[in-house]
Amino acid sequence: MTPSIAPTVRRVDARHRYEILVGDTSAGFTAYRDRDDRRVFHHTEIGDDFAGQGLASLLVREALNDVRASGRRIVPVCPYVAKFLTKHDEFDDITDPVTPEVLAWLEGELSHSTRQAR
C-alpha cells in the first residue's frame, strides 16, 4: 500500500539521525555519527507499519544527498546503506571504506552516548 501523503525526510542533528515522516508520523530513521569530514552511517530502521513501501531507499537517498550538499563524505557501516551504495554508484565519489579504525571509533562513540543516556 502506497502512503497517500508524500513522505518527507529531515535531519535531526540533536539525535544524530535522519528521519522519514509520513504525515506527522515517524516511519523510520537512519542514524549517523560525524567524524571529521565524514558522516558514518551505522543503523537504518523502518517501522513494521511502513515496510515494503520503498521508504528506506528514499530515506537513505535523501540523507546521502544532504551529505553531498554539506561537503562531507559517507562511511557506510550500516548494512542497508552499504547495500544501497552498491546499486547507486552516483555516490562513489563521496564514499569512504569502512576500516577497523572507524569501527573502533564508532563503538567508542556509541558506548559513550549509551553511558550518558543512563
A tleap script that builds the chain and sets N, CA, C and O, in Angstrom:
source leaprc.protein.ff14SB
mol = sequence {
  NMET THR PRO SER ILE ALA PRO THR VAL ARG
  ARG VAL ASP ALA ARG HIE ARG TYR GLU ILE
  LEU VAL GLY ASP THR SER ALA GLY PHE THR
  ALA TYR ARG ASP ARG ASP ASP ARG ARG VAL
  PHE HIE HIE THR GLU ILE GLY ASP ASP PHE
  ALA GLY GLN GLY LEU ALA SER LEU LEU VAL
  ARG GLU ALA LEU ASN ASP VAL ARG ALA SER
  GLY ARG ARG ILE VAL PRO VAL CYS PRO TYR
  VAL ALA LYS PHE LEU THR LYS HIE ASP GLU
  PHE ASP ASP ILE THR ASP PRO VAL THR PRO
  GLU VAL LEU ALA TRP LEU GLU GLY GLU LEU
  SER HIE SER THR ARG GLN ALA CARG
}
set mol.1.N position { 0.835 -1.172 0.000 }
set mol.1.CA position { 0.000 0.000 0.000 }
set mol.1.C position { 0.885 1.241 0.000 }
set mol.1.O position { 1.777 1.357 0.840 }
set mol.2.N position { 0.658 2.154 -0.909 }
set mol.2.CA position { 1.427 3.376 -1.004 }
set mol.2.C position { 0.799 4.433 -0.108 }
set mol.2.O position { -0.422 4.591 -0.099 }
set mol.3.N position { 1.632 5.169 0.658 }
set mol.3.CA position { 1.054 6.197 1.509 }
set mol.3.C position { 0.393 7.280 0.669 }
set mol.3.O position { 0.884 7.637 -0.402 }
set mol.4.N position { -0.728 7.798 1.168 }
set mol.4.CA position { -1.438 8.840 0.437 }
set mol.4.C position { -0.789 10.198 0.648 }
set mol.4.O position { -1.035 11.129 -0.118 }
set mol.5.N position { 0.033 10.318 1.675 }
set mol.5.CA position { 0.742 11.556 1.954 }
set mol.5.C position { 2.203 11.351 1.559 }
set mol.5.O position { 2.817 10.348 1.924 }
set mol.6.N position { 2.755 12.310 0.807 }
set mol.6.CA position { 4.147 12.184 0.378 }
set mol.6.C position { 5.074 12.196 1.589 }
set mol.6.O position { 4.968 13.084 2.435 }
set mol.7.N position { 5.969 11.235 1.683 }
set mol.7.CA position { 6.908 11.202 2.804 }
set mol.7.C position { 7.913 12.349 2.715 }
set mol.7.O position { 8.235 12.823 1.626 }
set mol.8.N position { 8.396 12.784 3.862 }
set mol.8.CA position { 9.421 13.820 3.920 }
set mol.8.C position { 10.569 13.321 4.789 }
set mol.8.O position { 10.375 12.535 5.715 }
set mol.9.N position { 11.757 13.792 4.470 }
set mol.9.CA position { 12.958 13.422 5.219 }
set mol.9.C position { 13.520 14.680 5.861 }
set mol.9.O position { 13.613 15.730 5.225 }
set mol.10.N position { 13.893 14.559 7.130 }
set mol.10.CA position { 14.509 15.684 7.835 }
set mol.10.C position { 15.713 15.189 8.620 }
set mol.10.O position { 15.738 14.070 9.130 }
set mol.11.N position { 16.714 16.068 8.697 }
set mol.11.CA position { 17.896 15.771 9.507 }
set mol.11.C position { 17.635 16.290 10.915 }
set mol.11.O position { 17.197 17.426 11.097 }
set mol.12.N position { 17.909 15.448 11.912 }
set mol.12.CA position { 17.721 15.822 13.314 }
set mol.12.C position { 19.091 15.699 13.984 }
set mol.12.O position { 19.437 14.651 14.529 }
set mol.13.N position { 19.855 16.779 13.933 }
set mol.13.CA position { 21.235 16.745 14.431 }
set mol.13.C position { 21.325 16.361 15.904 }
set mol.13.O position { 22.245 15.643 16.294 }
set mol.14.N position { 20.396 16.820 16.721 }
set mol.14.CA position { 20.436 16.529 18.158 }
set mol.14.C position { 20.333 15.032 18.440 }
set mol.14.O position { 20.801 14.557 19.475 }
set mol.15.N position { 19.720 14.293 17.519 }
set mol.15.CA position { 19.568 12.842 17.689 }
set mol.15.C position { 20.485 12.047 16.761 }
set mol.15.O position { 20.420 10.818 16.728 }
set mol.16.N position { 21.340 12.744 16.006 }
set mol.16.CA position { 22.301 12.115 15.089 }
set mol.16.C position { 21.591 11.191 14.103 }
set mol.16.O position { 21.971 10.032 13.938 }
set mol.17.N position { 20.563 11.717 13.455 }
set mol.17.CA position { 19.862 10.863 12.505 }
set mol.17.C position { 19.026 11.672 11.527 }
set mol.17.O position { 18.733 12.850 11.731 }
set mol.18.N position { 18.657 10.983 10.460 }
set mol.18.CA position { 17.677 11.484 9.510 }
set mol.18.C position { 16.404 10.689 9.764 }
set mol.18.O position { 16.451 9.474 9.957 }
set mol.19.N position { 15.286 11.367 9.763 }
set mol.19.CA position { 14.010 10.700 9.973 }
set mol.19.C position { 13.149 10.845 8.732 }
set mol.19.O position { 13.204 11.864 8.043 }
set mol.20.N position { 12.357 9.827 8.449 }
set mol.20.CA position { 11.386 9.915 7.369 }
set mol.20.C position { 10.005 9.931 8.003 }
set mol.20.O position { 9.664 9.083 8.828 }
set mol.21.N position { 9.226 10.917 7.597 }
set mol.21.CA position { 7.884 11.110 8.136 }
set mol.21.C position { 6.856 10.876 7.047 }
set mol.21.O position { 7.048 11.259 5.893 }
set mol.22.N position { 5.767 10.241 7.434 }
set mol.22.CA position { 4.599 10.120 6.567 }
set mol.22.C position { 3.512 10.887 7.306 }
set mol.22.O position { 2.981 10.428 8.317 }
set mol.23.N position { 3.195 12.068 6.778 }
set mol.23.CA position { 2.330 12.981 7.526 }
set mol.23.C position { 3.103 13.417 8.755 }
set mol.23.O position { 4.242 13.872 8.646 }
set mol.24.N position { 2.497 13.282 9.917 }
set mol.24.CA position { 3.153 13.628 11.175 }
set mol.24.C position { 3.753 12.415 11.878 }
set mol.24.O position { 4.255 12.528 12.996 }
set mol.25.N position { 3.703 11.264 11.230 }
set mol.25.CA position { 4.144 10.019 11.851 }
set mol.25.C position { 5.551 9.657 11.401 }
set mol.25.O position { 5.850 9.650 10.207 }
set mol.26.N position { 6.418 9.355 12.373 }
set mol.26.CA position { 7.760 8.902 12.053 }
set mol.26.C position { 7.677 7.466 11.533 }
set mol.26.O position { 7.170 6.574 12.214 }
set mol.27.N position { 8.186 7.259 10.315 }
set mol.27.CA position { 8.154 5.934 9.701 }
set mol.27.C position { 9.483 5.219 9.862 }
set mol.27.O position { 9.547 4.003 9.682 }
set mol.28.N position { 10.548 5.942 10.195 }
set mol.28.CA position { 11.847 5.316 10.352 }
set mol.28.C position { 12.962 6.333 10.409 }
set mol.28.O position { 12.729 7.542 10.403 }
set mol.29.N position { 14.190 5.819 10.465 }
set mol.29.CA position { 15.350 6.700 10.575 }
set mol.29.C position { 16.605 5.977 10.098 }
set mol.29.O position { 16.647 4.750 10.010 }
set mol.30.N position { 17.624 6.777 9.794 }
set mol.30.CA position { 18.968 6.270 9.588 }
set mol.30.C position { 19.873 7.082 10.502 }
set mol.30.O position { 19.874 8.312 10.461 }
set mol.31.N position { 20.648 6.377 11.333 }
set mol.31.CA position { 21.461 7.012 12.365 }
set mol.31.C position { 22.901 7.165 11.897 }
set mol.31.O position { 23.410 6.350 11.128 }
set mol.32.N position { 23.547 8.222 12.374 }
set mol.32.CA position { 24.929 8.506 11.996 }
set mol.32.C position { 25.680 9.133 13.159 }
set mol.32.O position { 25.098 9.575 14.149 }
set mol.33.N position { 26.978 9.152 13.000 }
set mol.33.CA position { 27.874 9.935 13.853 }
set mol.33.C position { 28.844 10.626 12.902 }
set mol.33.O position { 29.221 10.061 11.875 }
set mol.34.N position { 29.245 11.838 13.240 }
set mol.34.CA position { 30.194 12.576 12.419 }
set mol.34.C position { 31.596 12.430 12.983 }
set mol.34.O position { 31.830 12.559 14.185 }
set mol.35.N position { 32.520 12.157 12.070 }
set mol.35.CA position { 33.942 12.068 12.422 }
set mol.35.C position { 34.708 12.892 11.399 }
set mol.35.O position { 34.841 12.503 10.239 }
set mol.36.N position { 35.202 14.020 11.842 }
set mol.36.CA position { 35.880 14.957 10.948 }
set mol.36.C position { 34.932 15.312 9.799 }
set mol.36.O position { 33.828 15.800 10.039 }
set mol.37.N position { 35.352 15.074 8.561 }
set mol.37.CA position { 34.508 15.431 7.415 }
set mol.37.C position { 33.677 14.252 6.914 }
set mol.37.O position { 33.154 14.278 5.800 }
set mol.38.N position { 33.562 13.211 7.755 }
set mol.38.CA position { 32.834 12.011 7.338 }
set mol.38.C position { 31.594 11.797 8.194 }
set mol.38.O position { 31.623 11.974 9.412 }
set mol.39.N position { 30.515 11.416 7.540 }
set mol.39.CA position { 29.281 11.034 8.230 }
set mol.39.C position { 29.216 9.513 8.178 }
set mol.39.O position { 29.066 8.917 7.112 }
set mol.40.N position { 29.333 8.900 9.351 }
set mol.40.CA position { 29.391 7.446 9.474 }
set mol.40.C position { 27.979 6.942 9.789 }
set mol.40.O position { 27.470 7.143 10.891 }
set mol.41.N position { 27.362 6.291 8.816 }
set mol.41.CA position { 26.013 5.740 8.995 }
set mol.41.C position { 26.132 4.361 9.624 }
set mol.41.O position { 26.872 3.511 9.129 }
set mol.42.N position { 25.398 4.136 10.726 }
set mol.42.CA position { 25.554 2.866 11.433 }
set mol.42.C position { 24.270 2.080 11.636 }
set mol.42.O position { 24.338 0.921 12.045 }
set mol.43.N position { 23.106 2.651 11.371 }
set mol.43.CA position { 21.869 1.893 11.571 }
set mol.43.C position { 20.730 2.554 10.810 }
set mol.43.O position { 20.589 3.777 10.822 }
set mol.44.N position { 19.911 1.728 10.143 }
set mol.44.CA position { 18.708 2.205 9.459 }
set mol.44.C position { 17.558 1.314 9.877 }
set mol.44.O position { 17.695 0.094 9.966 }
set mol.45.N position { 16.425 1.943 10.130 }
set mol.45.CA position { 15.264 1.191 10.614 }
set mol.45.C position { 13.980 1.820 10.076 }
set mol.45.O position { 13.806 3.038 10.130 }
set mol.46.N position { 13.089 0.985 9.561 }
set mol.46.CA position { 11.755 1.407 9.122 }
set mol.46.C position { 10.744 0.627 9.948 }
set mol.46.O position { 10.879 -0.584 10.122 }
set mol.47.N position { 9.731 1.322 10.456 }
set mol.47.CA position { 8.712 0.665 11.267 }
set mol.47.C position { 7.937 -0.377 10.483 }
set mol.47.O position { 7.750 -0.244 9.273 }
set mol.48.N position { 7.488 -1.410 11.173 }
set mol.48.CA position { 6.754 -2.505 10.530 }
set mol.48.C position { 5.544 -2.017 9.739 }
set mol.48.O position { 5.240 -2.563 8.678 }
set mol.49.N position { 4.857 -1.005 10.236 }
set mol.49.CA position { 3.667 -0.488 9.550 }
set mol.49.C position { 3.996 0.173 8.218 }
set mol.49.O position { 3.101 0.413 7.407 }
set mol.50.N position { 5.270 0.468 7.988 }
set mol.50.CA position { 5.676 1.180 6.772 }
set mol.50.C position { 6.580 0.346 5.863 }
set mol.50.O position { 7.079 0.845 4.854 }
set mol.51.N position { 6.786 -0.903 6.213 }
set mol.51.CA position { 7.662 -1.778 5.430 }
set mol.51.C position { 7.111 -2.007 4.028 }
set mol.51.O position { 5.899 -1.994 3.811 }
set mol.52.N position { 8.022 -2.217 3.085 }
set mol.52.CA position { 7.626 -2.565 1.723 }
set mol.52.C position { 7.120 -1.418 0.874 }
set mol.52.O position { 6.545 -1.646 -0.190 }
set mol.53.N position { 7.323 -0.184 1.323 }
set mol.53.CA position { 6.838 0.979 0.584 }
set mol.53.C position { 7.957 1.787 -0.064 }
set mol.53.O position { 7.707 2.850 -0.633 }
set mol.54.N position { 9.189 1.287 0.020 }
set mol.54.CA position { 10.319 1.996 -0.572 }
set mol.54.C position { 10.816 3.164 0.265 }
set mol.54.O position { 11.584 3.996 -0.216 }
set mol.55.N position { 10.379 3.226 1.517 }
set mol.55.CA position { 10.747 4.369 2.355 }
set mol.55.C position { 12.216 4.342 2.768 }
set mol.55.O position { 12.841 5.398 2.865 }
set mol.56.N position { 12.776 3.164 3.012 }
set mol.56.CA position { 14.188 3.096 3.394 }
set mol.56.C position { 15.072 3.643 2.286 }
set mol.56.O position { 16.015 4.391 2.547 }
set mol.57.N position { 14.769 3.271 1.055 }
set mol.57.CA position { 15.549 3.754 -0.080 }
set mol.57.C position { 15.435 5.276 -0.224 }
set mol.57.O position { 16.434 5.962 -0.440 }
set mol.58.N position { 14.223 5.791 -0.103 }
set mol.58.CA position { 14.018 7.243 -0.179 }
set mol.58.C position { 14.769 7.944 0.950 }
set mol.58.O position { 15.432 8.957 0.725 }
set mol.59.N position { 14.666 7.412 2.146 }
set mol.59.CA position { 15.348 7.981 3.310 }
set mol.59.C position { 16.850 8.055 3.089 }
set mol.59.O position { 17.458 9.108 3.278 }
set mol.60.N position { 17.449 6.939 2.688 }
set mol.60.CA position { 18.894 6.905 2.512 }
set mol.60.C position { 19.322 7.802 1.358 }
set mol.60.O position { 20.330 8.501 1.467 }
set mol.61.N position { 18.587 7.797 0.269 }
set mol.61.CA position { 18.935 8.680 -0.862 }
set mol.61.C position { 18.950 10.143 -0.428 }
set mol.61.O position { 19.886 10.879 -0.740 }
set mol.62.N position { 17.915 10.561 0.289 }
set mol.62.CA position { 17.842 11.957 0.739 }
set mol.62.C position { 18.954 12.273 1.738 }
set mol.62.O position { 19.533 13.359 1.697 }
set mol.63.N position { 19.253 11.344 2.624 }
set mol.63.CA position { 20.335 11.542 3.591 }
set mol.63.C position { 21.676 11.692 2.865 }
set mol.63.O position { 22.464 12.577 3.198 }
set mol.64.N position { 21.935 10.841 1.887 }
set mol.64.CA position { 23.203 10.907 1.160 }
set mol.64.C position { 23.297 12.166 0.313 }
set mol.64.O position { 24.378 12.738 0.171 }
set mol.65.N position { 22.186 12.601 -0.245 }
set mol.65.CA position { 22.181 13.878 -0.971 }
set mol.65.C position { 22.513 15.029 -0.027 }
set mol.65.O position { 23.223 15.959 -0.409 }
set mol.66.N position { 22.005 14.973 1.203 }
set mol.66.CA position { 22.305 16.010 2.191 }
set mol.66.C position { 23.788 15.985 2.564 }
set mol.66.O position { 24.411 17.036 2.720 }
set mol.67.N position { 24.346 14.790 2.706 }
set mol.67.CA position { 25.782 14.676 2.998 }
set mol.67.C position { 26.583 15.319 1.872 }
set mol.67.O position { 27.517 16.079 2.127 }
set mol.68.N position { 26.221 15.019 0.638 }
set mol.68.CA position { 26.921 15.618 -0.508 }
set mol.68.C position { 26.832 17.136 -0.452 }
set mol.68.O position { 27.839 17.823 -0.624 }
set mol.69.N position { 25.639 17.664 -0.214 }
set mol.69.CA position { 25.435 19.115 -0.186 }
set mol.69.C position { 26.245 19.787 0.922 }
set mol.69.O position { 26.630 20.950 0.799 }
set mol.70.N position { 26.501 19.048 2.005 }
set mol.70.CA position { 27.250 19.614 3.129 }
set mol.70.C position { 28.761 19.557 2.912 }
set mol.70.O position { 29.519 20.133 3.692 }
set mol.71.N position { 29.204 18.867 1.858 }
set mol.71.CA position { 30.625 18.742 1.583 }
set mol.71.C position { 31.303 17.625 2.363 }
set mol.71.O position { 32.530 17.525 2.369 }
set mol.72.N position { 30.514 16.792 3.016 }
set mol.72.CA position { 31.057 15.678 3.789 }
set mol.72.C position { 31.200 14.436 2.913 }
set mol.72.O position { 30.831 14.430 1.739 }
set mol.73.N position { 31.747 13.391 3.520 }
set mol.73.CA position { 31.879 12.097 2.876 }
set mol.73.C position { 31.067 11.077 3.650 }
set mol.73.O position { 30.652 11.340 4.778 }
set mol.74.N position { 30.837 9.915 3.053 }
set mol.74.CA position { 29.993 8.855 3.617 }
set mol.74.C position { 30.868 7.670 4.010 }
set mol.74.O position { 31.783 7.292 3.279 }
set mol.75.N position { 30.576 7.086 5.176 }
set mol.75.CA position { 31.168 5.803 5.558 }
set mol.75.C position { 29.998 4.883 5.900 }
set mol.75.O position { 29.319 5.100 6.904 }
set mol.76.N position { 29.754 3.857 5.076 }
set mol.76.CA position { 28.561 3.015 5.227 }
set mol.76.C position { 28.752 1.794 6.135 }
set mol.76.O position { 28.878 0.674 5.640 }
set mol.77.N position { 28.775 1.996 7.447 }
set mol.77.CA position { 28.841 0.875 8.380 }
set mol.77.C position { 27.506 0.132 8.377 }
set mol.77.O position { 27.489 -1.096 8.465 }
set mol.78.N position { 26.408 0.842 8.281 }
set mol.78.CA position { 25.070 0.244 8.248 }
set mol.78.C position { 24.938 -0.674 7.029 }
set mol.78.O position { 25.206 -0.246 5.906 }
set mol.79.N position { 24.529 -1.925 7.236 }
set mol.79.CA position { 24.379 -2.843 6.097 }
set mol.79.C position { 23.398 -2.335 5.031 }
set mol.79.O position { 23.624 -2.548 3.840 }
set mol.80.N position { 22.329 -1.675 5.437 }
set mol.80.CA position { 21.373 -1.195 4.433 }
set mol.80.C position { 22.007 -0.092 3.583 }
set mol.80.O position { 21.866 -0.094 2.361 }
set mol.81.N position { 22.694 0.838 4.218 }
set mol.81.CA position { 23.344 1.920 3.463 }
set mol.81.C position { 24.404 1.337 2.539 }
set mol.81.O position { 24.521 1.760 1.389 }
set mol.82.N position { 25.176 0.375 3.025 }
set mol.82.CA position { 26.200 -0.263 2.190 }
set mol.82.C position { 25.570 -0.936 0.972 }
set mol.82.O position { 26.083 -0.812 -0.140 }
set mol.83.N position { 24.467 -1.645 1.176 }
set mol.83.CA position { 23.781 -2.311 0.061 }
set mol.83.C position { 23.223 -1.280 -0.918 }
set mol.83.O position { 23.325 -1.461 -2.131 }
set mol.84.N position { 22.640 -0.210 -0.407 }
set mol.84.CA position { 22.115 0.860 -1.251 }
set mol.84.C position { 23.227 1.404 -2.151 }
set mol.84.O position { 23.019 1.621 -3.344 }
set mol.85.N position { 24.398 1.618 -1.573 }
set mol.85.CA position { 25.512 2.186 -2.334 }
set mol.85.C position { 26.006 1.256 -3.439 }
set mol.85.O position { 26.547 1.734 -4.437 }
set mol.86.N position { 25.835 -0.064 -3.288 }
set mol.86.CA position { 26.258 -0.979 -4.352 }
set mol.86.C position { 25.394 -0.803 -5.596 }
set mol.86.O position { 25.812 -1.148 -6.701 }
set mol.87.N position { 24.195 -0.270 -5.417 }
set mol.87.CA position { 23.266 -0.088 -6.540 }
set mol.87.C position { 23.214 1.366 -7.021 }
set mol.87.O position { 22.540 1.665 -8.008 }
set mol.88.N position { 23.911 2.260 -6.341 }
set mol.88.CA position { 23.837 3.691 -6.665 }
set mol.88.C position { 25.244 4.275 -6.717 }
set mol.88.O position { 25.712 4.901 -5.766 }
set mol.89.N position { 25.910 4.054 -7.856 }
set mol.89.CA position { 27.292 4.495 -7.981 }
set mol.89.C position { 27.437 6.007 -8.088 }
set mol.89.O position { 28.560 6.511 -8.122 }
set mol.90.N position { 26.336 6.737 -8.143 }
set mol.90.CA position { 26.428 8.198 -8.174 }
set mol.90.C position { 26.997 8.769 -6.869 }
set mol.90.O position { 27.333 9.951 -6.800 }
set mol.91.N position { 27.103 7.921 -5.833 }
set mol.91.CA position { 27.680 8.370 -4.561 }
set mol.91.C position { 29.109 7.861 -4.356 }
set mol.91.O position { 29.703 8.103 -3.305 }
set mol.92.N position { 29.668 7.159 -5.349 }
set mol.92.CA position { 31.018 6.599 -5.221 }
set mol.92.C position { 32.062 7.665 -4.897 }
set mol.92.O position { 32.997 7.413 -4.137 }
set mol.93.N position { 31.899 8.859 -5.476 }
set mol.93.CA position { 32.904 9.907 -5.307 }
set mol.93.C position { 32.955 10.486 -3.896 }
set mol.93.O position { 33.905 11.194 -3.561 }
set mol.94.N position { 31.955 10.200 -3.062 }
set mol.94.CA position { 31.965 10.715 -1.688 }
set mol.94.C position { 31.912 9.586 -0.652 }
set mol.94.O position { 31.650 9.836 0.525 }
set mol.95.N position { 32.160 8.354 -1.086 }
set mol.95.CA position { 32.095 7.201 -0.185 }
set mol.95.C position { 33.498 6.733 0.192 }
set mol.95.O position { 34.354 6.523 -0.666 }
set mol.96.N position { 33.710 6.574 1.501 }
set mol.96.CA position { 34.967 6.046 2.022 }
set mol.96.C position { 34.732 4.633 2.546 }
set mol.96.O position { 33.613 4.298 2.934 }
set mol.97.N position { 35.762 3.808 2.560 }
set mol.97.CA position { 35.606 2.430 3.049 }
set mol.97.C position { 35.439 2.383 4.567 }
set mol.97.O position { 35.874 3.278 5.293 }
set mol.98.N position { 34.800 1.319 5.013 }
set mol.98.CA position { 34.712 1.029 6.444 }
set mol.98.C position { 36.038 0.382 6.825 }
set mol.98.O position { 36.445 -0.613 6.224 }
set mol.99.N position { 36.709 0.946 7.824 }
set mol.99.CA position { 38.001 0.424 8.268 }
set mol.99.C position { 37.905 -0.018 9.730 }
set mol.99.O position { 36.994 0.405 10.442 }
set mol.100.N position { 38.827 -0.856 10.180 }
set mol.100.CA position { 38.842 -1.230 11.598 }
set mol.100.C position { 38.937 0.000 12.516 }
set mol.100.O position { 38.348 0.025 13.597 }
set mol.101.N position { 39.680 1.007 12.072 }
set mol.101.CA position { 39.815 2.242 12.858 }
set mol.101.C position { 38.465 2.941 13.023 }
set mol.101.O position { 38.128 3.392 14.117 }
set mol.102.N position { 37.698 3.028 11.941 }
set mol.102.CA position { 36.372 3.658 12.002 }
set mol.102.C position { 35.440 2.843 12.891 }
set mol.102.O position { 34.680 3.409 13.677 }
set mol.103.N position { 35.496 1.522 12.772 }
set mol.103.CA position { 34.637 0.664 13.599 }
set mol.103.C position { 34.956 0.821 15.084 }
set mol.103.O position { 34.047 0.886 15.911 }
set mol.104.N position { 36.237 0.882 15.422 }
set mol.104.CA position { 36.636 1.059 16.827 }
set mol.104.C position { 36.178 2.424 17.335 }
set mol.104.O position { 35.657 2.537 18.445 }
set mol.105.N position { 36.371 3.449 16.527 }
set mol.105.CA position { 35.917 4.797 16.903 }
set mol.105.C position { 34.408 4.815 17.120 }
set mol.105.O position { 33.928 5.360 18.113 }
set mol.106.N position { 33.656 4.217 16.185 }
set mol.106.CA position { 32.199 4.207 16.278 }
set mol.106.C position { 31.738 3.478 17.536 }
set mol.106.O position { 30.833 3.945 18.228 }
set mol.107.N position { 32.349 2.351 17.832 }
set mol.107.CA position { 31.988 1.605 19.037 }
set mol.107.C position { 32.170 2.478 20.281 }
set mol.107.O position { 31.327 2.482 21.177 }
set mol.108.N position { 33.274 3.210 20.321 }
set mol.108.CA position { 33.512 4.118 21.444 }
set mol.108.C position { 32.475 5.224 21.516 }
set mol.108.O position { 31.990 5.554 22.598 }
set mol.109.N position { 32.133 5.797 20.373 }
set mol.109.CA position { 31.112 6.852 20.324 }
set mol.109.C position { 29.762 6.353 20.819 }
set mol.109.O position { 29.096 7.020 21.611 }
set mol.110.N position { 29.366 5.182 20.349 }
set mol.110.CA position { 28.048 4.656 20.710 }
set mol.110.C position { 28.000 4.221 22.161 }
set mol.110.O position { 26.983 4.417 22.827 }
set mol.111.N position { 29.069 3.640 22.662 }
set mol.111.CA position { 29.054 3.236 24.075 }
set mol.111.C position { 29.112 4.465 24.979 }
set mol.111.O position { 28.537 4.454 26.067 }
set mol.112.N position { 29.792 5.517 24.548 }
set mol.112.CA position { 29.842 6.763 25.313 }
set mol.112.C position { 28.452 7.391 25.407 }
set mol.112.O position { 28.044 7.838 26.479 }
set mol.113.N position { 27.723 7.425 24.288 }
set mol.113.CA position { 26.388 8.030 24.306 }
set mol.113.C position { 25.401 7.177 25.104 }
set mol.113.O position { 24.466 7.712 25.700 }
set mol.114.N position { 25.600 5.856 25.121 }
set mol.114.CA position { 24.742 4.984 25.922 }
set mol.114.C position { 24.966 5.257 27.412 }
set mol.114.O position { 24.014 5.317 28.190 }
set mol.115.N position { 26.234 5.421 27.800 }
set mol.115.CA position { 26.538 5.712 29.213 }
set mol.115.C position { 25.962 7.063 29.614 }
set mol.115.O position { 25.468 7.210 30.732 }
set mol.116.N position { 26.014 8.056 28.725 }
set mol.116.CA position { 25.469 9.378 29.044 }
set mol.116.C position { 23.962 9.354 29.190 }
set mol.116.O position { 23.408 10.132 29.967 }
set mol.117.N position { 23.288 8.485 28.463 }
set mol.117.CA position { 21.827 8.428 28.486 }
set mol.117.C position { 21.301 7.832 29.799 }
set mol.117.O position { 20.131 8.010 30.137 }
set mol.118.N position { 22.151 7.140 30.523 }
set mol.118.CA position { 21.702 6.486 31.770 }
set mol.118.C position { 21.580 7.450 32.902 }
set mol.118.O position { 21.215 7.058 34.010 }
savepdb mol mol.pdb
quit
